[in-house]
Short mmCIF file of C-alpha atoms in Angstrom, two decimals:
data_model
loop_
_atom_site.label_atom_id
_atom_site.label_comp_id
_atom_site.label_asym_id
_atom_site.label_seq_id
_atom_site.Cartn_x
_atom_site.Cartn_y
_atom_site.Cartn_z
CA ALA A 1 0.00 0.00 0.00
CA GLN A 2 2.79 2.40 0.86
CA LEU A 3 4.63 1.53 -2.36
CA GLN A 4 1.48 2.19 -4.41
CA LYS A 5 1.00 5.54 -2.67
CA VAL A 6 4.59 6.59 -3.40
CA HIS A 7 4.25 5.40 -7.00
CA SER A 8 1.09 7.50 -7.42
CA GLN A 9 2.87 10.52 -5.95
CA LEU A 10 5.79 9.90 -8.31
CA ILE A 11 3.49 9.87 -11.39
CA ALA A 12 1.76 13.06 -10.20
CA ALA A 13 5.15 14.71 -9.64
CA GLN A 14 6.29 13.75 -13.15
CA ILE A 15 3.11 15.30 -14.64
CA ARG A 16 3.58 18.44 -12.54
CA LEU A 17 7.23 18.66 -13.61
CA ARG A 18 6.30 18.44 -17.30
CA GLN A 19 3.71 21.18 -16.81
CA LEU A 20 6.26 23.40 -15.05
CA GLU A 21 8.83 22.73 -17.74
CA ALA A 22 6.28 23.73 -20.39
CA TYR A 23 5.45 26.89 -18.45
CA GLU A 24 9.15 27.68 -18.07
CA ALA A 25 9.72 27.14 -21.79
CA HIS A 26 6.82 29.46 -22.61
CA ALA A 27 8.10 32.14 -20.22
CA GLU A 28 11.60 31.89 -21.64
CA GLN A 29 10.19 32.13 -25.18
CA VAL A 30 8.27 35.27 -24.24
CA LEU A 31 11.41 36.72 -22.66
CA ALA A 32 13.43 35.86 -25.75
CA ASN A 33 10.88 37.47 -28.03
CA GLN A 34 10.90 40.57 -25.87
CA LEU A 35 14.67 40.77 -25.94
CA VAL A 36 14.74 40.35 -29.72
CA ALA A 37 12.11 43.04 -30.14
CA SER A 38 14.00 45.36 -27.85
CA TYR A 39 17.22 44.72 -29.73
CA GLU A 40 15.73 45.20 -33.19
CA SER A 41 13.83 48.40 -32.29
CA ASP A 42 15.42 51.66 -31.30
CA ASN A 43 15.88 52.14 -27.61
CA PRO A 44 15.18 55.85 -27.18
CA ASP A 45 16.70 57.65 -24.27
CA VAL A 46 15.02 60.45 -22.29
CA VAL A 47 16.51 63.25 -24.36
CA THR A 48 15.20 61.75 -27.60
CA VAL A 49 11.77 61.30 -26.08
CA VAL A 50 11.69 64.96 -24.94
CA LEU A 51 12.86 66.31 -28.25
CA ASN A 52 10.47 64.22 -30.29
CA SER A 53 7.48 65.07 -28.14
CA THR A 54 4.90 67.33 -29.74
CA GLY A 55 3.73 68.62 -26.44
CA PHE A 56 3.72 68.15 -22.71
CA ALA A 57 0.89 65.59 -22.85
CA ASP A 58 2.68 63.68 -25.54
CA LEU A 59 5.82 63.73 -23.39
CA LEU A 60 3.99 62.30 -20.43
CA GLU A 61 2.45 59.63 -22.62
CA ARG A 62 5.83 58.68 -24.04
CA LEU A 63 7.43 58.48 -20.55
CA SER A 64 4.53 56.38 -19.21
CA PHE A 65 4.87 54.01 -22.13
CA MET A 66 8.60 53.57 -21.47
CA GLN A 67 7.88 52.78 -17.78
CA ARG A 68 5.24 50.20 -18.74
CA VAL A 69 7.64 48.53 -21.16
CA ARG A 70 10.33 48.40 -18.47
CA LYS A 71 7.89 46.95 -15.92
CA GLN A 72 6.72 44.35 -18.41
CA ASP A 73 10.31 43.33 -19.08
CA ILE A 74 10.96 43.03 -15.32
CA ASN A 75 7.75 41.02 -14.86
CA ILE A 76 8.70 38.62 -17.67
CA VAL A 77 12.16 38.12 -16.15
CA ASN A 78 10.62 37.45 -12.70
CA GLN A 79 8.16 34.96 -14.18
CA VAL A 80 10.98 33.12 -15.92
CA ARG A 81 12.99 33.00 -12.70
CA ALA A 82 9.96 31.78 -10.71
CA ALA A 83 9.23 29.13 -13.33
CA ARG A 84 12.83 27.93 -13.21
CA ARG A 85 12.74 27.79 -9.39
CA ALA A 86 9.46 25.82 -9.51
CA VAL A 87 10.94 23.40 -12.04
CA ALA A 88 14.02 22.92 -9.85
CA ALA A 89 11.91 22.34 -6.70
CA GLU A 90 9.61 19.88 -8.47
CA ALA A 91 12.59 18.06 -9.97
CA THR A 92 14.12 17.77 -6.49
CA ARG A 93 10.85 16.39 -5.11
CA LEU A 94 10.66 13.96 -8.03
CA GLY A 95 14.18 12.75 -7.30
CA LYS A 96 13.31 12.15 -3.63
CA LEU A 97 10.19 10.23 -4.65
CA GLN A 98 12.25 8.09 -7.01
CA VAL A 99 14.71 7.30 -4.21
CA ARG A 100 11.80 6.50 -1.88
CA GLU A 101 10.24 4.24 -4.51
CA GLN A 102 13.53 2.42 -5.06
CA THR A 103 13.92 1.94 -1.30
CA LEU A 104 10.40 0.54 -1.00
CA VAL A 105 10.92 -1.74 -3.99
CA ALA A 106 14.12 -3.07 -2.44
CA GLN A 107 12.31 -3.56 0.88
CA VAL A 108 9.44 -5.40 -0.82
CA LEU A 109 11.87 -7.61 -2.72
CA SER A 110 13.75 -8.34 0.51
CA GLU A 111 10.51 -9.22 2.31
CA ARG A 112 9.42 -11.39 -0.62
CA ASN A 113 12.76 -13.20 -0.64
CA GLY A 114 12.57 -13.65 3.14
CA LEU A 115 9.06 -15.03 2.80
CA ALA A 116 10.25 -17.40 0.09
CA ARG A 117 13.10 -18.58 2.34
CA THR A 118 10.69 -19.05 5.25
CA GLN A 119 8.30 -20.99 3.04
CA ALA A 120 11.14 -23.18 1.81
CA SER A 121 12.23 -23.77 5.41
CA LEU A 122 8.67 -24.72 6.36
CA TRP A 123 8.50 -27.17 3.48
CA ARG A 124 11.79 -28.71 4.60
CA GLN A 125 10.49 -28.95 8.16
CA ARG A 126 7.28 -30.57 6.95
CA ALA A 127 9.30 -33.08 4.96
CA THR A 128 11.47 -33.79 8.02
CA VAL A 129 8.39 -34.23 10.23
CA ALA A 130 6.79 -36.53 7.67
CA GLN A 131 9.98 -38.58 7.49
CA PHE A 132 10.20 -38.68 11.30
CA ARG A 133 6.57 -39.80 11.53
CA ALA A 134 7.18 -42.50 8.97
CA ILE A 135 10.19 -43.75 10.94
CA LYS A 136 8.20 -43.69 14.18
CA ALA A 137 5.30 -45.49 12.53
CA GLY A 138 7.69 -48.19 11.37
CA GLN A 139 9.22 -48.45 14.83
CA ARG A 140 5.75 -48.56 16.40
CA ALA A 141 4.71 -51.32 14.02
CA SER A 142 7.89 -53.26 14.84
CA ALA A 143 7.34 -52.73 18.56
CA GLN A 144 3.71 -53.85 18.26
CA ALA A 145 4.81 -56.95 16.40
CA GLU A 146 7.37 -57.66 19.13
CA VAL A 147 4.71 -57.10 21.82
CA ASN A 148 2.38 -59.50 20.04
CA ARG A 149 5.15 -62.06 19.81
CA LEU A 150 6.02 -61.70 23.50
CA GLN A 151 2.34 -61.86 24.46
CA GLY A 152 2.06 -65.08 22.51
CA GLN A 153 5.10 -66.48 24.30
CA LEU A 154 3.68 -65.31 27.63
CA SER A 155 0.37 -67.02 26.90
CA GLN A 156 2.18 -70.23 26.02
CA LEU A 157 4.31 -69.96 29.16
CA GLN A 158 1.28 -69.30 31.35
CA ALA A 159 -0.50 -72.26 29.81
CA ALA A 160 2.56 -74.43 30.43
CA LEU A 161 2.82 -73.19 34.03
CA ALA A 162 -0.88 -73.80 34.60
CA ALA A 163 -0.55 -77.32 33.24
CA ALA A 164 2.53 -77.93 35.40
CA ALA A 165 0.71 -76.53 38.43
CA ALA A 166 -2.26 -78.80 37.74
CA ARG A 167 -0.01 -81.83 37.43
CA ALA A 168 1.87 -80.89 40.59
CA ALA A 169 -1.40 -80.32 42.46
CA ALA A 170 -2.69 -83.68 41.31
CA ALA A 171 0.56 -85.31 42.37
CA ALA A 172 0.39 -83.57 45.75
CA ARG A 173 -3.20 -84.72 46.28
CA ALA A 174 -2.25 -88.24 45.29
CA ALA A 175 0.70 -88.19 47.69
CA GLN A 176 -1.47 -86.85 50.48
CA ALA A 177 -4.10 -89.51 49.79
CA ALA A 178 -1.37 -92.14 49.87
CA ARG A 179 -0.12 -90.85 53.21
CA VAL A 180 -3.66 -90.87 54.61
CA ALA A 181 -4.17 -94.42 53.36
CA GLN A 182 -0.83 -95.50 54.84
CA THR A 183 -1.73 -93.90 58.17
CA ALA A 184 -5.10 -95.63 58.18
CA ALA A 185 -3.46 -98.94 57.35
CA GLN A 186 -0.93 -98.54 60.14
CA SER A 187 -3.68 -97.61 62.61
CA SER A 188 -5.69 -100.68 61.57
CA SER A 189 -2.64 -102.93 61.94
CA SER A 190 -1.86 -101.48 65.36
CA SER A 191 -5.45 -102.03 66.52
CA SER A 192 -5.49 -105.67 65.42
CA GLY A 193 -1.99 -106.53 66.68
CA GLY A 194 -3.06 -107.26 70.30
CA GLY A 195 -0.72 -104.79 72.04
CA GLY A 196 2.49 -106.24 70.72
CA GLY A 197 4.91 -103.22 70.28
CA GLY A 198 4.37 -99.56 69.47
CA GLY A 199 2.42 -98.34 66.52
CA GLY A 200 3.97 -97.11 63.29
CA GLY A 201 4.97 -93.48 62.63
CA PHE A 202 2.11 -91.00 62.69
CA THR A 203 2.07 -88.08 60.22
CA PRO A 204 0.36 -85.05 61.80
CA ALA A 205 -2.41 -83.48 59.76
CA ILE A 206 -2.08 -79.93 58.54
CA ALA A 207 -4.10 -77.54 60.66
CA THR A 208 -6.58 -75.89 58.34
CA GLY A 209 -9.60 -75.35 60.53
CA SER A 210 -8.59 -72.14 62.30
CA ALA A 211 -10.13 -68.95 60.94
CA PRO A 212 -7.83 -66.24 59.54
CA SER A 213 -6.65 -63.67 62.09
CA SER A 214 -6.76 -59.98 61.15
CA SER A 215 -5.80 -56.59 62.56
CA GLY A 216 -6.11 -53.12 61.08
CA GLY A 217 -7.18 -54.35 57.64
CA PHE A 218 -4.29 -56.84 57.41
CA THR A 219 -4.98 -60.59 57.55
CA PHE A 220 -2.40 -63.06 58.84
CA PRO A 221 -1.33 -65.16 55.81
CA LEU A 222 -1.40 -68.60 57.51
CA PRO A 223 -3.56 -70.54 59.96
CA LYS A 224 -2.18 -69.56 63.36
CA SER A 225 -2.28 -73.19 64.46
CA ALA A 226 0.10 -74.16 61.63
CA ALA A 227 2.48 -71.18 61.75
CA SER A 228 5.56 -71.14 63.95
CA PRO A 229 5.35 -68.63 66.83
CA PRO A 230 6.50 -65.02 66.30
CA GLY A 231 9.69 -65.59 68.24
CA THR A 232 10.94 -67.86 65.46
CA TRP A 233 10.18 -65.51 62.58
CA SER A 234 13.23 -64.05 60.87
CA PRO A 235 13.48 -61.00 58.61
CA ASP A 236 14.92 -61.48 55.14
CA GLN A 237 13.85 -59.51 52.08
CA GLY A 238 10.49 -60.18 53.66
CA VAL A 239 9.67 -62.23 56.79
CA ASP A 240 10.28 -66.01 57.03
CA ILE A 241 7.58 -68.06 58.84
CA SER A 242 7.91 -71.84 59.14
CA ALA A 243 4.86 -74.09 58.54
CA PRO A 244 4.24 -77.62 57.18
CA GLY A 245 4.14 -78.16 53.43
CA ASP A 246 0.76 -77.67 51.69
CA THR A 247 -0.44 -75.36 54.50
CA PRO A 248 -2.97 -73.00 52.87
CA GLU A 249 -1.91 -69.39 52.44
CA TYR A 250 -4.44 -66.58 52.92
CA ALA A 251 -4.73 -63.26 51.08
CA VAL A 252 -3.54 -60.56 53.48
CA CYS A 253 -5.85 -58.06 51.74
CA SER A 254 -8.53 -57.97 49.10
CA GLY A 255 -6.87 -57.70 45.73
CA THR A 256 -5.89 -59.35 42.47
CA ILE A 257 -3.30 -62.02 41.75
CA VAL A 258 -1.05 -60.42 39.13
CA LEU A 259 2.00 -62.70 38.85
CA HIS A 260 3.25 -66.24 39.43
CA GLY A 261 6.91 -67.12 39.87
CA ILE A 262 9.73 -65.02 41.37
CA GLY A 263 13.44 -65.69 40.97
CA GLY A 264 14.71 -67.65 44.00
CA PHE A 265 11.19 -68.26 45.31
CA GLY A 266 9.97 -70.93 42.88
CA PRO A 267 7.63 -70.99 39.88
CA TRP A 268 4.40 -70.84 41.92
CA ALA A 269 5.21 -67.84 44.15
CA PRO A 270 2.20 -65.50 43.67
CA VAL A 271 2.18 -61.69 43.79
CA LEU A 272 -0.99 -60.05 45.17
CA HIS A 273 -1.91 -56.47 44.25
CA CYS A 274 -3.98 -55.05 47.11
CA ASP A 275 -7.03 -52.91 46.40
CA GLY A 276 -5.80 -50.44 49.01
CA SER A 277 -2.41 -49.41 50.38
CA LEU A 278 -0.70 -51.27 53.22
CA ASP A 279 1.38 -48.58 54.94
CA GLY A 280 2.39 -47.23 51.53
CA TYR A 281 2.87 -50.57 49.78
CA SER A 282 0.55 -52.20 47.23
CA TYR A 283 2.14 -55.50 46.15
CA VAL A 284 2.70 -58.54 48.42
CA TYR A 285 4.70 -61.61 47.39
CA TYR A 286 4.40 -65.15 48.84
CA GLY A 287 7.79 -66.81 48.44
CA HIS A 288 8.39 -70.62 48.29
CA ALA A 289 4.72 -71.39 47.55
CA GLY A 290 3.71 -74.81 46.21
CA PRO A 291 1.30 -75.81 43.44
CA ALA A 292 -1.66 -76.64 45.68
CA ASP A 293 -4.53 -74.14 45.98
CA GLN A 294 -3.04 -71.86 43.32
CA LEU A 295 -5.42 -69.39 41.65
CA ALA A 296 -5.03 -68.09 38.11
CA ILE A 297 -3.49 -64.72 37.32
CA GLY A 298 -6.21 -62.09 37.18
CA THR A 299 -8.30 -63.70 39.95
CA HIS A 300 -9.68 -61.25 42.50
CA VAL A 301 -9.67 -62.54 46.08
CA GLY A 302 -11.05 -61.29 49.34
CA ALA A 303 -8.99 -60.80 52.49
CA GLY A 304 -8.53 -64.18 54.23
CA GLN A 305 -9.37 -66.21 51.10
CA VAL A 306 -7.10 -69.18 50.33
CA MET A 307 -4.96 -68.27 47.31
CA SER A 308 -1.95 -70.64 47.44
CA SER A 309 -0.08 -72.98 49.78
CA ILE A 310 3.35 -73.55 51.29
CA GLY A 311 5.55 -75.65 49.02
CA PRO A 312 5.98 -79.30 50.12
CA GLY A 313 9.71 -79.58 50.59
CA ILE A 314 12.37 -77.36 49.09
CA VAL A 315 10.90 -74.87 46.63
CA GLY A 316 13.27 -72.26 45.21
CA ILE A 317 16.27 -71.37 47.35
CA SER A 318 15.25 -72.69 50.76
CA THR A 319 16.07 -75.32 53.39
CA GLY A 320 12.55 -76.57 53.93
CA PRO A 321 8.84 -75.71 53.92
CA HIS A 322 8.20 -72.14 54.97
CA LEU A 323 6.65 -68.87 53.77
CA GLU A 324 8.63 -65.75 53.02
CA ILE A 325 6.14 -62.89 52.73
CA GLY A 326 7.03 -59.31 51.94
CA PHE A 327 6.36 -56.27 49.82
CA ALA A 328 7.28 -56.10 46.12
CA ASP A 329 7.19 -53.65 43.25
CA ALA A 330 4.97 -54.02 40.19
CA SER A 331 7.43 -56.45 38.58
CA GLY A 332 7.38 -58.76 41.62
CA SER A 333 10.89 -57.81 42.80
CA PRO A 334 11.04 -57.80 46.62
CA ILE A 335 11.44 -54.47 48.42
CA GLY A 336 13.81 -55.30 51.27
CA ALA A 337 13.22 -51.96 52.99
CA GLY A 338 9.64 -53.00 53.70
CA ALA A 339 10.59 -56.05 55.83
CA GLY A 340 10.24 -54.13 59.10
CA THR A 341 6.77 -52.86 58.14
CA MET A 342 5.72 -56.39 57.16
CA MET A 343 7.01 -57.77 60.48
CA SER A 344 4.93 -55.21 62.41
CA LEU A 345 1.77 -56.01 60.42
CA LEU A 346 2.29 -59.77 60.87
CA GLN A 347 2.79 -59.49 64.63
CA ALA A 348 -0.30 -57.28 65.02
CA ALA A 349 -2.46 -59.65 62.95
CA TYR A 350 -1.12 -62.75 64.75
CA ASN A 351 -1.89 -61.26 68.14
CA GLY A 352 -5.19 -59.76 66.99
#
């Protein structure tokens, strides 16, 4: 808009300059004609005018005429000078307008070139973003394929673990039934032997009849009648509590079973995610668990519900049947710093 305005002013100034030049040329032509006429005609002086006058009135007329001629000559000269000054001023203004127009044209060209560079940069950035998105899409597709593959492997592994747990549970039930049958046979033999010698070895039954003990929203994880007394508990990454193999293990809180198997604790060790927080912790692991009473991953249990059992014998890195219970992170890794908190909760629930 500013360039158009200056351009319009420049055109108007050019027209005005041509008009002034024409006026100057006309004034100069008039002046030239006057000079030629003055040169070609006699230029009478005052004495000649007086002598040639026919009377006083004629003298006055002749003197007045000479004054008018002189004034006209002066006026023509002044007009020529004024016209030349006007032409010079308008030419100067025209030159300034031309410089202004050139400056604005250069500025517009610079802005246009800058805009072109910016547009080119934006196109390059768009191409880079499109390339980056394409790379990320490929990586996302590869990652999704890898996730699908791992999920398939996980499903196969879970199925294999479930099958192994079922076989182990069946074997454990068969072994327990065999022990019960052997005990019954020994008792029958002892009763019919007529008092001759002591009876055979007696295998004590696992205490499962006692109700779960709770305190402050935390349930003791074992039947109190089967668990060793608090004085024998020992802190580890969690808390170790001795009990016979296949002793049922209770959920210390209402929650969901999210994992099976922890390194060093055996393939059946479950991880329970509590619905609420236990003194700032949410995940509880049951180390050295056995296959009996195991529930599937994703099962929601209530506090005090049977969810697994103590492993019969050595399960994982251990010296015998016992439960190591403690807090874990979301991956099932034990949090050793929570052993003291777990010990306090266990003691309160046991004595509750």
